[in-house]
Short mmCIF file of C-alpha atoms in Angstrom, two decimals:
data_model
loop_
_atom_site.label_atom_id
_atom_site.label_comp_id
_atom_site.label_asym_id
_atom_site.label_seq_id
_atom_site.Cartn_x
_atom_site.Cartn_y
_atom_site.Cartn_z
CA MET I 917 0.05 -0.07 0.02
CA LYS I 918 2.87 2.46 0.84
CA PHE I 919 4.47 1.67 -2.46
CA LEU I 920 1.11 2.31 -4.29
CA LYS I 921 0.85 5.74 -2.57
CA MET I 922 4.40 6.68 -3.49
CA LEU I 923 3.68 5.68 -7.07
CA VAL I 924 0.53 7.77 -7.26
CA ALA I 925 2.25 10.82 -5.73
CA ALA I 926 5.20 10.46 -8.16
CA SER I 927 2.80 10.16 -11.18
CA ALA I 928 0.94 13.22 -9.85
CA LEU I 929 4.08 15.26 -9.56
CA SER I 930 5.26 14.20 -13.02
CA PHE I 931 2.03 15.35 -14.44
CA LEU I 932 2.19 18.76 -12.57
CA ILE I 933 5.72 19.26 -13.82
CA GLY I 934 4.63 18.43 -17.31
CA CYS I 935 1.89 21.02 -17.26
CA SER I 936 3.99 23.87 -15.97
CA ALA I 937 3.91 27.15 -17.86
CA ASN I 938 6.47 27.86 -20.62
CA ILE I 939 8.30 31.20 -21.00
CA GLU I 940 7.00 31.35 -24.64
CA ASP I 941 3.46 31.37 -23.48
CA TYR I 942 4.08 35.31 -22.56
CA GLN I 943 5.69 36.34 -25.74
CA GLY I 944 2.91 38.80 -26.81
CA GLU I 945 2.25 40.22 -23.27
CA GLN I 946 2.83 43.96 -22.51
CA PRO I 947 4.52 45.87 -21.25
CA GLN I 948 7.75 44.26 -22.41
CA LEU I 949 10.06 43.33 -19.42
CA LYS I 950 13.65 44.66 -19.68
CA LEU I 951 15.57 44.23 -16.37
CA GLU I 952 17.75 47.09 -17.09
CA GLU I 953 14.73 49.39 -17.23
CA PHE I 954 12.61 47.95 -14.34
CA PHE I 955 15.47 47.24 -11.86
CA ASN I 956 16.95 50.67 -12.36
CA GLY I 957 16.58 52.99 -9.25
CA GLU I 958 15.04 52.50 -5.97
CA LEU I 959 12.32 49.92 -5.36
CA VAL I 960 10.66 48.14 -2.47
CA ALA I 961 9.43 44.67 -2.07
CA TYR I 962 6.99 42.89 0.40
CA GLY I 963 6.87 39.08 0.49
CA MET I 964 6.40 35.87 2.33
CA VAL I 965 8.09 32.47 2.45
CA GLN I 966 5.84 29.35 2.68
CA ASP I 967 7.02 25.86 3.50
CA TYR I 968 5.91 22.66 1.45
CA SER I 969 2.54 22.61 3.24
CA GLY I 970 1.66 26.28 2.27
CA LYS I 971 2.27 27.50 5.96
CA VAL I 972 3.85 30.98 5.93
CA ILE I 973 7.12 30.70 7.75
CA GLN I 974 8.48 34.19 7.13
CA ARG I 975 7.53 37.58 6.10
CA PHE I 976 9.67 40.42 4.84
CA ARG I 977 10.17 43.65 3.35
CA ALA I 978 13.21 44.48 1.06
CA ASP I 979 14.65 47.76 -0.06
CA LEU I 980 16.26 47.38 -3.60
CA LYS I 981 18.52 49.66 -5.51
CA GLY I 982 19.56 48.94 -9.09
CA THR I 983 22.14 50.51 -11.23
CA TRP I 984 23.09 49.81 -14.89
CA ASN I 985 26.11 50.43 -17.08
CA GLY I 986 25.42 49.27 -20.52
CA ASN I 987 24.63 45.49 -20.34
CA GLU I 988 25.91 45.23 -16.76
CA GLY I 989 23.75 45.82 -13.79
CA VAL I 990 23.98 45.54 -9.95
CA LEU I 991 20.83 44.99 -7.79
CA ASP I 992 21.45 45.59 -4.14
CA GLU I 993 18.83 44.06 -1.95
CA GLN I 994 18.40 44.77 1.88
CA PHE I 995 16.00 42.25 3.55
CA TYR I 996 14.24 43.07 6.69
CA TYR I 997 12.38 39.98 8.18
CA ALA I 998 9.51 39.80 10.60
CA ASP I 999 11.57 37.88 12.99
CA GLY I 1000 13.96 41.00 13.25
CA SER I 1001 16.83 39.35 11.25
CA GLU I 1002 18.34 41.17 8.27
CA GLN I 1003 20.09 39.95 5.02
CA GLU I 1004 21.91 41.59 2.10
CA ARG I 1005 22.16 40.02 -1.39
CA ILE I 1006 23.82 41.91 -4.21
CA TRP I 1007 23.15 40.64 -7.71
CA TYR I 1008 25.58 41.15 -10.45
CA ILE I 1009 23.52 40.83 -13.75
CA THR I 1010 24.60 40.57 -17.20
CA LYS I 1011 22.38 41.00 -20.30
CA THR I 1012 23.70 38.16 -22.58
CA GLY I 1013 21.28 38.53 -25.48
CA GLU I 1014 17.99 40.20 -26.55
CA ASN I 1015 15.98 38.12 -23.97
CA SER I 1016 18.51 36.37 -21.84
CA TYR I 1017 20.33 37.42 -18.60
CA GLU I 1018 22.80 35.85 -16.11
CA GLY I 1019 22.98 36.61 -12.46
CA ARG I 1020 25.63 36.08 -9.72
CA ALA I 1021 25.27 36.62 -5.93
CA SER I 1022 27.42 35.36 -3.00
CA ASP I 1023 24.65 32.96 -1.94
CA VAL I 1024 23.86 31.67 -5.50
CA LYS I 1025 25.81 28.51 -6.52
CA GLY I 1026 27.22 28.95 -9.97
CA VAL I 1027 25.24 31.29 -12.38
CA ALA I 1028 21.38 32.14 -12.40
CA GLU I 1029 20.11 32.09 -15.90
CA GLY I 1030 17.18 33.96 -17.04
CA THR I 1031 15.00 34.44 -20.14
CA THR I 1032 12.39 37.02 -20.73
CA ALA I 1033 9.26 36.88 -23.06
CA GLY I 1034 6.80 39.66 -23.15
CA ASN I 1035 6.22 40.94 -19.60
CA VAL I 1036 7.77 37.77 -17.86
CA LEU I 1037 11.25 36.67 -16.64
CA ASN I 1038 11.96 33.13 -15.70
CA TRP I 1039 15.21 32.55 -13.57
CA SER I 1040 16.56 29.26 -12.70
CA TYR I 1041 19.28 28.88 -10.09
CA THR I 1042 20.51 27.28 -6.85
CA LEU I 1043 20.38 29.21 -3.73
CA ILE I 1044 22.38 28.45 -0.63
CA ILE I 1045 20.32 29.10 2.60
CA GLU I 1046 21.08 28.40 6.13
CA ARG I 1047 19.08 25.79 7.89
CA ASP I 1048 19.86 24.82 11.57
CA GLY I 1049 23.04 26.76 11.14
CA GLU I 1050 24.23 24.62 8.30
CA PRO I 1051 24.24 25.57 4.44
CA PHE I 1052 21.48 24.03 2.57
CA SER I 1053 21.01 24.40 -1.23
CA VAL I 1054 17.63 24.56 -2.94
CA GLN I 1055 16.89 24.79 -6.67
CA LEU I 1056 14.56 27.82 -7.50
CA ASP I 1057 12.16 28.30 -10.46
CA ASP I 1058 11.70 32.07 -10.21
CA TRP I 1059 8.96 33.79 -12.24
CA LEU I 1060 8.53 37.59 -12.24
CA TYR I 1061 5.57 39.08 -13.91
CA LEU I 1062 5.51 42.71 -14.86
CA VAL I 1063 2.16 44.17 -14.14
CA ASP I 1064 2.80 47.64 -15.34
CA GLU I 1065 5.86 49.87 -15.70
CA ASP I 1066 6.11 50.35 -11.93
CA ASN I 1067 4.84 47.09 -10.27
CA MET I 1068 5.76 43.41 -10.48
CA ILE I 1069 4.71 40.13 -8.85
CA ASN I 1070 7.30 37.40 -8.15
CA ARG I 1071 6.50 33.77 -7.56
CA THR I 1072 9.23 31.31 -6.86
CA GLN I 1073 8.96 27.50 -6.39
CA MET I 1074 11.73 25.87 -4.35
CA TYR I 1075 12.88 22.32 -4.83
CA LYS I 1076 15.28 19.89 -3.18
CA PHE I 1077 16.04 16.55 -4.98
CA GLY I 1078 13.29 17.63 -7.48
CA LEU I 1079 10.66 17.68 -4.73
CA PRO I 1080 8.73 20.97 -3.86
CA VAL I 1081 9.87 22.24 -0.38
CA GLY I 1082 8.46 25.80 -0.41
CA GLU I 1083 7.37 28.86 -2.24
CA ILE I 1084 8.14 32.53 -2.17
CA THR I 1085 5.71 35.31 -3.10
CA LEU I 1086 6.47 39.10 -3.39
CA TYR I 1087 5.38 42.25 -4.68
CA ILE I 1088 8.04 44.71 -6.05
CA GLY I 1089 7.30 48.42 -6.82
CA LYS I 1090 9.14 51.34 -7.78
CA LYS I 1091 9.67 53.98 -5.11
#
């Protein structure tokens, strides 16, 4: 019986993964997302982190400042969590093609790779987080949806060994 439950769960997960959105689904959406335009200047973000069951385990605000020089950008993020902790992440972003970007940060393993289509960016990367005082890596499937020129919604699925372990949802707006 336990094997049958595991087989059904694995089949359902495979089905859901197979039905996921494709970046090309957003090709005609407006306004067009250009990271060098949206993430240029001061922004503010509000968000939450949920565990695998959907329970909110953390809330936060972040102040962001983006600067660009040609195809090279820096996005400085200052996070303020509801539990009183703070964190800084500095992204170094390179526009590598008409609709492609790479990003690096100290807590990102390797290179984040992103593609835009229409009003959407999809990033894929491995983030190193701290869990019980130890480094713990999770794979992120990060989707950013430009609502209008000044506002964005970001939804991120987190995976470990291919299994969903959490989700991040946030709003980002220009100051």
